[in-house]
CSV table of C-alpha atoms in Angstrom, one decimal:
chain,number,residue,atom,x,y,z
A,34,UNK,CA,-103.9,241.5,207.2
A,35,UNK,CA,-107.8,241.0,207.1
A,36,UNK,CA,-108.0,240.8,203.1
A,37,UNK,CA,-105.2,238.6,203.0
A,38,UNK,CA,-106.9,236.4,204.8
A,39,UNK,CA,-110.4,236.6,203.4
A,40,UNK,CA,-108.5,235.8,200.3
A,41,UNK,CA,-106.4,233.1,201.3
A,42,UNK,CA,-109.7,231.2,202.7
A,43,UNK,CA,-111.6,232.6,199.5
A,44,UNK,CA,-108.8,230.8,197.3
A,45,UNK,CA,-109.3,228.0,199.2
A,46,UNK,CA,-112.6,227.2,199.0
A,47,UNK,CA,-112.3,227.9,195.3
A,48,UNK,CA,-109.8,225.2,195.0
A,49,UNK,CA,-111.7,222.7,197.4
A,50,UNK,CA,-115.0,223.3,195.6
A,51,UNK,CA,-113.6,223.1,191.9
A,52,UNK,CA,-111.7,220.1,192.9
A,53,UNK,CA,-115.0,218.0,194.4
A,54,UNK,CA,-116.8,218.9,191.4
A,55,UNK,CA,-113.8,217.2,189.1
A,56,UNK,CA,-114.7,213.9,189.9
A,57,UNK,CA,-114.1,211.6,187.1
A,58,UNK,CA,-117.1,209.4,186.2
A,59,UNK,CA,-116.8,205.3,185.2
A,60,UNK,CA,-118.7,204.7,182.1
A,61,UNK,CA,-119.8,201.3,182.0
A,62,UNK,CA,-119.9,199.9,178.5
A,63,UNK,CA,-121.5,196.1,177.4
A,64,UNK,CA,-119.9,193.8,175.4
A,65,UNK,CA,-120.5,194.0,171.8
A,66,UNK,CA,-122.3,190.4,171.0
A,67,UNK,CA,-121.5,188.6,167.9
A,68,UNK,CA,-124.1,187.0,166.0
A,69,UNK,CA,-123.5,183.3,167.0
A,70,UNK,CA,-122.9,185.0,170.6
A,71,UNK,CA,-126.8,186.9,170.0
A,72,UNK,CA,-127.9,183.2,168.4
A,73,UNK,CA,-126.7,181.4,171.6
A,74,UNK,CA,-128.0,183.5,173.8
A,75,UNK,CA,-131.0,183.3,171.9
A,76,UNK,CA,-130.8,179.4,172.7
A,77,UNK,CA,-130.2,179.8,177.1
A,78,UNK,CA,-126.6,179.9,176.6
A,79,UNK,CA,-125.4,182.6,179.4
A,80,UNK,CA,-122.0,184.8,178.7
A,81,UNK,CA,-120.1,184.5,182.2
A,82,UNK,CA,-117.0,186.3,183.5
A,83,UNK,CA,-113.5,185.1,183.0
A,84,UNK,CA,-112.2,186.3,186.0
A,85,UNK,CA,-114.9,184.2,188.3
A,86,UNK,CA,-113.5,181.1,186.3
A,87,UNK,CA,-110.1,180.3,187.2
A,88,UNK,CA,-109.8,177.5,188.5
A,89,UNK,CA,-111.2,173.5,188.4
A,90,UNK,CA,-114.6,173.7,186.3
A,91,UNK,CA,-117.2,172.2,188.6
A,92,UNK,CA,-118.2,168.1,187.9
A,93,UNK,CA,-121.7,169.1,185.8
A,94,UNK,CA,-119.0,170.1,182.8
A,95,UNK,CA,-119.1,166.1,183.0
A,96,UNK,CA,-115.6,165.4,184.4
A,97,UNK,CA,-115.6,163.8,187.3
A,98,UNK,CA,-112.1,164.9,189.0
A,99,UNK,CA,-109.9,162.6,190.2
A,100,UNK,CA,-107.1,162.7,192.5
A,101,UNK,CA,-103.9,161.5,193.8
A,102,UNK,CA,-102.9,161.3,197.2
A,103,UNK,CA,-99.4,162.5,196.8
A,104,UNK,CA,-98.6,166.1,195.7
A,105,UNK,CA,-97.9,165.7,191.9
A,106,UNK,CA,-98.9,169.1,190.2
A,107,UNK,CA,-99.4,170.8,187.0
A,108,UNK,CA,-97.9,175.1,187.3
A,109,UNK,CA,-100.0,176.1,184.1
A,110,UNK,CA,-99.3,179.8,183.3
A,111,UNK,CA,-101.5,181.6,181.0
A,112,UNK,CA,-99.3,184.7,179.7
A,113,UNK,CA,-101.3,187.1,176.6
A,114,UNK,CA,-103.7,186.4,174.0
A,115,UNK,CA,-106.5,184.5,175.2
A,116,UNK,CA,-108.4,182.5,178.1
A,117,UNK,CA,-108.1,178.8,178.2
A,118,UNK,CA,-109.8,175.9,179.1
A,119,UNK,CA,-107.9,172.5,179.5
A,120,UNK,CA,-109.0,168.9,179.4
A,121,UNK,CA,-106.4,166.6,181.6
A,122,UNK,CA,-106.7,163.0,180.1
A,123,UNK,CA,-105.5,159.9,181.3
A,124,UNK,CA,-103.5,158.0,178.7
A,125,UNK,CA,-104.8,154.3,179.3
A,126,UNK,CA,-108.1,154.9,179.3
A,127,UNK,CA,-108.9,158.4,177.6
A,128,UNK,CA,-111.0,159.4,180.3
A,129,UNK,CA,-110.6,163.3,181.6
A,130,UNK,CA,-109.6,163.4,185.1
A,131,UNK,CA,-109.8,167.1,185.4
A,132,UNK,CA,-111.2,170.3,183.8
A,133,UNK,CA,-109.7,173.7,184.1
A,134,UNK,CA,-110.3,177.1,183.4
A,135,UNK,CA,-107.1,179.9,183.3
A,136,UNK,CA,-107.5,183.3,182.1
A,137,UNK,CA,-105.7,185.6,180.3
A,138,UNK,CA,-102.5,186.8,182.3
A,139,UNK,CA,-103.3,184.4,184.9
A,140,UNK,CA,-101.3,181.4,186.7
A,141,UNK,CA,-103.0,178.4,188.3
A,142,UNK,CA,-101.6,175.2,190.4
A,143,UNK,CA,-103.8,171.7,189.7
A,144,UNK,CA,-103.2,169.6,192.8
A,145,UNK,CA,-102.9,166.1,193.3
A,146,UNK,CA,-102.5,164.7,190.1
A,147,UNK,CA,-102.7,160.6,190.9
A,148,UNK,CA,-100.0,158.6,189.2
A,149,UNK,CA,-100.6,157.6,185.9
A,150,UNK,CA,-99.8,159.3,182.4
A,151,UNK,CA,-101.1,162.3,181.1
A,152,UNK,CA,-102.1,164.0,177.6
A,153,UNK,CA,-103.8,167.5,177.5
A,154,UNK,CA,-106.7,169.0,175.4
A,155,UNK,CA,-106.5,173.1,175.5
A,156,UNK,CA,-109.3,175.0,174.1
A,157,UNK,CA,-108.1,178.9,173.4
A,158,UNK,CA,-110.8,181.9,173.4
A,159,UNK,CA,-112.6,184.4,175.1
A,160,UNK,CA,-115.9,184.9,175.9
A,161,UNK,CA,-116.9,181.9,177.6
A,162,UNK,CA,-120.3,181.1,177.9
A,163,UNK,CA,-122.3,178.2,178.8
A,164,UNK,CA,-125.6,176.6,179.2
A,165,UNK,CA,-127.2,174.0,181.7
A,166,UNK,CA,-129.3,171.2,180.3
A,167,UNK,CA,-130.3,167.9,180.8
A,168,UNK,CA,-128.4,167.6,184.4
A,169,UNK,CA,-124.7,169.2,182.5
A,170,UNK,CA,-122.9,172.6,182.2
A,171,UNK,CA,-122.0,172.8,178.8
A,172,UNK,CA,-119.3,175.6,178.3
A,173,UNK,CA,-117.1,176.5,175.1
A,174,UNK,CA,-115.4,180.1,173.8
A,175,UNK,CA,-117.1,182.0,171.7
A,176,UNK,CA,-114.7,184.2,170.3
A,177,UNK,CA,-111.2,183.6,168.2
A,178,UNK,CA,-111.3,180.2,169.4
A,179,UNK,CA,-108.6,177.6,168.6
A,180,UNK,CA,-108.2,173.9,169.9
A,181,UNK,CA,-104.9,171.7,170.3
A,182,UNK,CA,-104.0,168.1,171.7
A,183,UNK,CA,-100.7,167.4,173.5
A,184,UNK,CA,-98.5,165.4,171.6
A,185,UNK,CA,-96.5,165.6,174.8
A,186,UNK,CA,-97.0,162.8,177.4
A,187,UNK,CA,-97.3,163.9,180.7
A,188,UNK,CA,-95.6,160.9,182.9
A,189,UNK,CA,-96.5,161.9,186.8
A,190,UNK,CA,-95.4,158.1,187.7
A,191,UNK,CA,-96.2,154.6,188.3
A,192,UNK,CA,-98.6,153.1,191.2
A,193,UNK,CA,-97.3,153.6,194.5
A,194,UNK,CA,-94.1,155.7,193.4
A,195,UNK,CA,-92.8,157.5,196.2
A,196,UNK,CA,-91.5,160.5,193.9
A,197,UNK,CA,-93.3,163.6,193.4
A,198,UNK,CA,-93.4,164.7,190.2
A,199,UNK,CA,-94.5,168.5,188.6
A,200,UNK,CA,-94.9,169.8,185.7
A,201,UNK,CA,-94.8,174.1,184.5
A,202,UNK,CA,-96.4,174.6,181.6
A,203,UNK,CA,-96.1,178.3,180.0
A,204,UNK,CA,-98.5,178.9,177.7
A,205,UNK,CA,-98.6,182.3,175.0
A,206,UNK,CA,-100.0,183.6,172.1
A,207,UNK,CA,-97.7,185.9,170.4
A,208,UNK,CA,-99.0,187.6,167.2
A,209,UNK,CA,-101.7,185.4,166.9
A,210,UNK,CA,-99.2,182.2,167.3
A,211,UNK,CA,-99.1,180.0,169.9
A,212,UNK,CA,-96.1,179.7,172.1
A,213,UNK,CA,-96.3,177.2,174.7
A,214,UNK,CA,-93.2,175.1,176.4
A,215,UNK,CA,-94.6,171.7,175.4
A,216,UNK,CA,-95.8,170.2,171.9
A,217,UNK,CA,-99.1,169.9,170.5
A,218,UNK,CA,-101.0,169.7,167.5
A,219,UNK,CA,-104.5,171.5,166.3
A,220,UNK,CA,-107.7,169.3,166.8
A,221,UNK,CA,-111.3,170.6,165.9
A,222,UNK,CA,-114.4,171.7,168.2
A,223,UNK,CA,-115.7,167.9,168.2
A,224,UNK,CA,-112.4,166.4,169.1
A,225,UNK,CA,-112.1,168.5,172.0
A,226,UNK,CA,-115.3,167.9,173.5
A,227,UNK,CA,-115.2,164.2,172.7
């Protein structure tokens, strides 16, 4: 009975000891930088991490938000292929009224839209980076990047409306195509950041 168990508690500690000793270890790997990624960083620009961004960029990306007092809402859902970044502009005037950041496989809700009509500018990418100079947060992608303009009016309403009005918008990029739920046409670099 006594070797039994000196051998049981032998096996044991075998097993306990052999399994502490199998811990897996995370290897932590950088990015691989791009030369116009190496250039800009070369220049202050500053690689940052999607997952930090979602969300309403802050007002020194130069868009001073505005907002409504009733609930109107944009449901933007980012599904595979990219991060985006996407410019709310008001129809009448062509000033942006809010800036916003979704990444890949993410969903977001942009409260408060004020009444008004609406056109969108989406930027498509990853590896966002961005610079502070001169008193503004300039940000852009860096990698596979692609830029559309809604051709798609987004109509939350007239002045003192009592309807709320929302909006989903599904956005994909299958196969290197763009899938989204509402139409749009492709726009360059400058024309998004007019």
């Amino acid at each position: 009975m006594r070797i039994k168990t000196i051998f049981i508690l032998c096996f044991a500690l075998l097993l306990f000891s052999g399994c502490a000793n199998n811990k897996k270890e995370k290897v932590e790997t950088s990015p691989v930088l791009s030369e116009i990624q190496k250039k800009y960083i070369d220049e202050g620009w500053l690689l940052k991490s999607d997952s930090s961004m979602d969300g309403e960029l802050p007002s020194s990306y130069g868009v001073k938000p505005k907002y409504g007092l009733q609930d109107n809402y944009f449901d933007i859902n980012m599904g595979e292929g990219c991060d985006i970044a996407v410019k709310i502009i008001d129809l009448s005037n062509d000033r942006y009224i809010r800036y916003i950041f979704v990444s890949e496989n993410s969903s977001i809700t942009i409260n408060q839209i004020p009444q008004g009509q609406y056109y969108l500018k989406i930027a498509y990418g990853y590896d966002w980076m961005e610079k502070f100079e001169d008193g503004m947060t300039h940000g852009k992608f860096t990698r596979n990047c692609y830029y559309e303009k809604s051709v798609d009016v987004f109509d939350f309403g007239k002045k003192n409306s009592q309807h709320t009005i929302n909006y989903i918008l599904n956005i994909n990029i299958q196969n290197g195509i763009v899938n989204n739920n509402f139409n749009t046409i492709k726009i360059d670099e400058t024309e998004f950041f007019k």
